[in-house]
Short mmCIF file of C-alpha atoms in Angstrom, two decimals:
data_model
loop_
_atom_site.label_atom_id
_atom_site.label_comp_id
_atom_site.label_asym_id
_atom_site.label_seq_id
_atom_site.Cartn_x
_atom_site.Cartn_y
_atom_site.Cartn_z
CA UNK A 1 85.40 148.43 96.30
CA UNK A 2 88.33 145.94 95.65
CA UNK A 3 87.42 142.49 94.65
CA UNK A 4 88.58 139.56 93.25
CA UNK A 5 92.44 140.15 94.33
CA UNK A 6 94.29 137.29 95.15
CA UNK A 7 95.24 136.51 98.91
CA UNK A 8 98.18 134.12 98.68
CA UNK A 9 99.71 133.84 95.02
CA UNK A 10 100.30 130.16 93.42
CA UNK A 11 98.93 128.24 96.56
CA UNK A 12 96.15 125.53 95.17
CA UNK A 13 93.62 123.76 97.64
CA UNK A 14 94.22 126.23 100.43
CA UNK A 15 93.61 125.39 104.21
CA UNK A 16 92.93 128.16 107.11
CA UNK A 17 93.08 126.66 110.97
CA UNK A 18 92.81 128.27 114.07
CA UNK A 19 94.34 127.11 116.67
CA UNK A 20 93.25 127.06 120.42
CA UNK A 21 95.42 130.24 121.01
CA UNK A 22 93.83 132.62 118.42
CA UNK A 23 96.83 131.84 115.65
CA UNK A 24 96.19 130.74 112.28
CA UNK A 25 98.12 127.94 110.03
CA UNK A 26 98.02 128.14 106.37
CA UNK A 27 98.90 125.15 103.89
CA UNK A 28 98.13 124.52 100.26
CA UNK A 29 99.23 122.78 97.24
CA UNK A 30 102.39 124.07 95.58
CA UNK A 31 102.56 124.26 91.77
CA UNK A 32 105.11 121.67 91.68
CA UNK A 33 103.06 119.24 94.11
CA UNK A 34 106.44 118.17 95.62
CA UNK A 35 105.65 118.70 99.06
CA UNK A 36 103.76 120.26 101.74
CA UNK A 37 104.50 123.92 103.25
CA UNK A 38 103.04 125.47 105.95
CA UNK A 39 102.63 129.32 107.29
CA UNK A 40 101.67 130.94 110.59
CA UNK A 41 100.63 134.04 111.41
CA UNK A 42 98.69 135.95 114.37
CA UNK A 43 95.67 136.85 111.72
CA UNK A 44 94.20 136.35 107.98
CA UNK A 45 95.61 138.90 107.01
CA UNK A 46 99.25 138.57 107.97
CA UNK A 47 99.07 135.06 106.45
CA UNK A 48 99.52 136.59 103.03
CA UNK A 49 103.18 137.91 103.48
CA UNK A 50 104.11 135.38 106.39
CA UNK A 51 107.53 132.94 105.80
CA UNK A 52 106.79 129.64 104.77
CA UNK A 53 108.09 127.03 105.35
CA UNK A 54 108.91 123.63 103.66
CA UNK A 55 108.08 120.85 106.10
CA UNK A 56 108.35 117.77 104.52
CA UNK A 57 109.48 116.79 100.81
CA UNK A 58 107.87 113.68 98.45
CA UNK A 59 109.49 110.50 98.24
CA UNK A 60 111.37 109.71 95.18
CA UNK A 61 109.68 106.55 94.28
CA UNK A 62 107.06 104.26 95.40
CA UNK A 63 103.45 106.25 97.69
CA UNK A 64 103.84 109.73 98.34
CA UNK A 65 105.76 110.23 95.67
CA UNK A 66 103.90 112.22 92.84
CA UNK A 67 100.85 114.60 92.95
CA UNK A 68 101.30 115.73 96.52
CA UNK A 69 98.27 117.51 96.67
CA UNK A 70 95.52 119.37 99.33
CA UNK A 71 96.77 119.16 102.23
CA UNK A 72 95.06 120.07 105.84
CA UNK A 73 96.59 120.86 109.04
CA UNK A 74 94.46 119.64 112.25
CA UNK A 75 95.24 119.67 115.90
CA UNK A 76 93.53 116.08 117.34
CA UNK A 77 93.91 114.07 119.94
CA UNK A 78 96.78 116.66 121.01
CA UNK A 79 98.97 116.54 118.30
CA UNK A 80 99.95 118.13 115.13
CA UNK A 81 98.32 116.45 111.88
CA UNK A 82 98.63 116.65 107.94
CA UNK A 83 96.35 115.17 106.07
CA UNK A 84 96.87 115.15 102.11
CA UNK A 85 96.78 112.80 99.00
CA UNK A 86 99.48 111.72 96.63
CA UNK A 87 100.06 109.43 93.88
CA UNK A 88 103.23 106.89 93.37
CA UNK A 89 106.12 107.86 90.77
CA UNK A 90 105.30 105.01 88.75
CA UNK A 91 101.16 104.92 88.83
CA UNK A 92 100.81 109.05 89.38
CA UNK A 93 96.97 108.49 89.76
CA UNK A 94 97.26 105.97 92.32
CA UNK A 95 96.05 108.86 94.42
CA UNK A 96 95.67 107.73 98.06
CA UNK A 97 95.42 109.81 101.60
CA UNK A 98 98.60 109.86 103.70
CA UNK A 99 98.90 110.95 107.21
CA UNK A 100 101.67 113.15 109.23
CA UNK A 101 102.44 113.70 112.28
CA UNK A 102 104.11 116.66 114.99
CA UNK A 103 103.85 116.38 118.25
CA UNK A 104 106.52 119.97 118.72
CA UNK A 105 105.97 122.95 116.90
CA UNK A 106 104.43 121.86 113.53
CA UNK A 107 106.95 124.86 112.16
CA UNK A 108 110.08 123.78 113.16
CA UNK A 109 109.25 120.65 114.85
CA UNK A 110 109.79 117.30 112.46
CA UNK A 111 106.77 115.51 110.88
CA UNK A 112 106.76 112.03 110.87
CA UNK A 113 104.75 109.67 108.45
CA UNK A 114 102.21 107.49 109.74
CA UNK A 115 101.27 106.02 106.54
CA UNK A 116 98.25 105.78 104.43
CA UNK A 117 94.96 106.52 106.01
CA UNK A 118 93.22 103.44 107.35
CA UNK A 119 89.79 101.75 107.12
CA UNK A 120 88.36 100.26 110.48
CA UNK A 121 88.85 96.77 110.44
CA UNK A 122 85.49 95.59 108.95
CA UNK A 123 85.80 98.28 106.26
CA UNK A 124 87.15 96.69 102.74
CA UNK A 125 86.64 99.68 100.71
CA UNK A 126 87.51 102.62 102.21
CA UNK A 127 90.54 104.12 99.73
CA UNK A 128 90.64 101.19 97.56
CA UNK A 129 90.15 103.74 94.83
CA UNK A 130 91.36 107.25 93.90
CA UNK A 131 90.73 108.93 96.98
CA UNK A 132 91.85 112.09 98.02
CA UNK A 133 90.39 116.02 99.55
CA UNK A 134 90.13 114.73 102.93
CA UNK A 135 88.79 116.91 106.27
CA UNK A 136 87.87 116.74 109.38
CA UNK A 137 85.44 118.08 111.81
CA UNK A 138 84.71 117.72 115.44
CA UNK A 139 80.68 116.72 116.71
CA UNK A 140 79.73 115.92 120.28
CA UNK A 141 83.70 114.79 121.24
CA UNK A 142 83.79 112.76 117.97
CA UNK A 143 86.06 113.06 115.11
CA UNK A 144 85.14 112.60 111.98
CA UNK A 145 86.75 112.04 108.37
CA UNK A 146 84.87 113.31 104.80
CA UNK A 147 86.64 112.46 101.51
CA UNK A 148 85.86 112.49 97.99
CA UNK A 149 86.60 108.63 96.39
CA UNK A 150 85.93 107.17 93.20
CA UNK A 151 82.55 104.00 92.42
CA UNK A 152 82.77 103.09 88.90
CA UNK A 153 84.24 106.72 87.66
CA UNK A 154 82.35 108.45 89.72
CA UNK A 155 83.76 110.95 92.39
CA UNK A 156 80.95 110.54 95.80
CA UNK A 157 81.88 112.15 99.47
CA UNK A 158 81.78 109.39 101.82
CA UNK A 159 81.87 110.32 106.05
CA UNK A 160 83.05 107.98 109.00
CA UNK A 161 83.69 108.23 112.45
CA UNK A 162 87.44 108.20 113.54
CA UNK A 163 89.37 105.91 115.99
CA UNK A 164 92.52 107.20 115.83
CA UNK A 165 94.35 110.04 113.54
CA UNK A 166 94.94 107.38 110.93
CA UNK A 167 92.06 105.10 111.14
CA UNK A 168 88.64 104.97 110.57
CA UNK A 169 86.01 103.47 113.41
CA UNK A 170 83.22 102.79 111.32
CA UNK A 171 82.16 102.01 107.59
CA UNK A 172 82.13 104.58 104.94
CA UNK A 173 78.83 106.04 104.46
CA UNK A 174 78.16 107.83 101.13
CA UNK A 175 76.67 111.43 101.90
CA UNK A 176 76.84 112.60 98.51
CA UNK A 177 77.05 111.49 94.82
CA UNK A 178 77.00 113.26 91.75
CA UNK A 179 72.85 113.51 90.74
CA UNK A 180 72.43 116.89 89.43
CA UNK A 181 72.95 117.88 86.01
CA UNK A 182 74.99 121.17 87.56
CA UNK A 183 77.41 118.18 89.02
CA UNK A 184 77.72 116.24 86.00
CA UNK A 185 79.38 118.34 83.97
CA UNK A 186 82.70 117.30 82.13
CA UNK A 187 83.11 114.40 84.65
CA UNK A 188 80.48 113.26 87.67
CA UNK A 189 82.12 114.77 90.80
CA UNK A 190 81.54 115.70 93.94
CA UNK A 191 84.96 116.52 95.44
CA UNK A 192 86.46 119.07 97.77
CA UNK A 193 84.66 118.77 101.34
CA UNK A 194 84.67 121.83 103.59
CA UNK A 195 82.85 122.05 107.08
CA UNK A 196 81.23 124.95 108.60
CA UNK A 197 79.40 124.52 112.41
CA UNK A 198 77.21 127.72 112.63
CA UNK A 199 74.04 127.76 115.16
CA UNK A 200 73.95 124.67 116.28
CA UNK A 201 74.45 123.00 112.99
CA UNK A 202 76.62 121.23 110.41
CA UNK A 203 76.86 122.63 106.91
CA UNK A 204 79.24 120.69 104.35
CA UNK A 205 80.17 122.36 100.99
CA UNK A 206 81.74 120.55 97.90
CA UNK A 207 82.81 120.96 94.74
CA UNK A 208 81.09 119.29 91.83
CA UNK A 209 81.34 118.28 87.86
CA UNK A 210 84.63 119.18 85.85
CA UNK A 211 87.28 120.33 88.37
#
């Protein structure tokens, strides 16, 4: 029985999609968390020695500039999507989620940058804070966005309803917080959001305490 062998070597935060035509995307964090890359391959397993691909590089200075890190790739509202956070050059924990965009193929096609993520207009808190390990799931034709953000030094998920691919629709709602001794350990964290729709449900994993 093998075990414990590793899949894709020096790839942190790692993101699986399928796409509509049975193809899988890969991204992750890259030990210099300078940028984004992004694989494709035909099943799991050919993921592992597939090419990758550099598609887009961090600023020099200013947002997106430092700690490029998790990043997802989603197909909404038919387009290509990255979602990721990263931290400015001169304030490297200013850790906010950015948004890019592909409307070709999201391998060779170019990504533009739409920006920080968005709060819906009556919203004055969303990503105010360090805010980052974003996803997104699909529920009755709705999008919506999960992130881990920081109240008072503590890391809570918080969910809301999406209007566009960088906005919200509605107000945060806090879904989880840090109440467990097994999720207070180190720090109080509850990062790390990961959706799984099985038998007619919704099931929402995290990770908690030191990270």
């Amino acid at each position: 029985l093998k075990y414990n062998e590793p899949w894709i070597l020096q790839r942190a935060d790692p993101y699986v999609y399928r796409h509509t035509d049975g193809s899988y995307y890969f991204t992750a964090s890259v030990p210099a968390y300078d940028g984004i890359v992004l694989r494709h391959a035909g099943t799991l397993a050919e993921l592992s020695g597939a090419e990758e691909v550099m598609v887009w590089k961090k600023h020099e200075s200013g947002p997106m500039s430092y700690h490029i890190w998790a990043p997802e790739i989603h197909y909404l509202f038919g387009k290509w999507y990255i979602y990721f956070a990263a931290g400015e050059a001169e304030d490297v924990w200013k850790i906010r989620p950015y948004v890019l965009e592909c409307d070709g193929d999201p391998m060779t096609g170019e990504w533009s940058e739409l920006g920080p993520m968005k709060g819906c207009d009556d919203d004055p808190f969303s990503f105010t804070d360090f805010s980052l390990d974003a996803t997104i799931f699909e529920h009755k034709g709705d999008y919506y966005y999960v992130w881990a953000q920081k109240a008072s030094n503590i890391s809570n998920l918080y969910i809301a309803k999406m209007a566009a691919p960088n906005k919200l629709a509605t107000v945060m709602e806090m879904i989880t917080t840090p109440d467990y001794d097994w999720e207070r350990i180190l720090f109080w964290v509850n990062e790390g959001p990961a959706v799984l729709k099985h038998g007619g449900k919704i099931w929402l994993t995290f990770s908690a305490s030191g990270t």
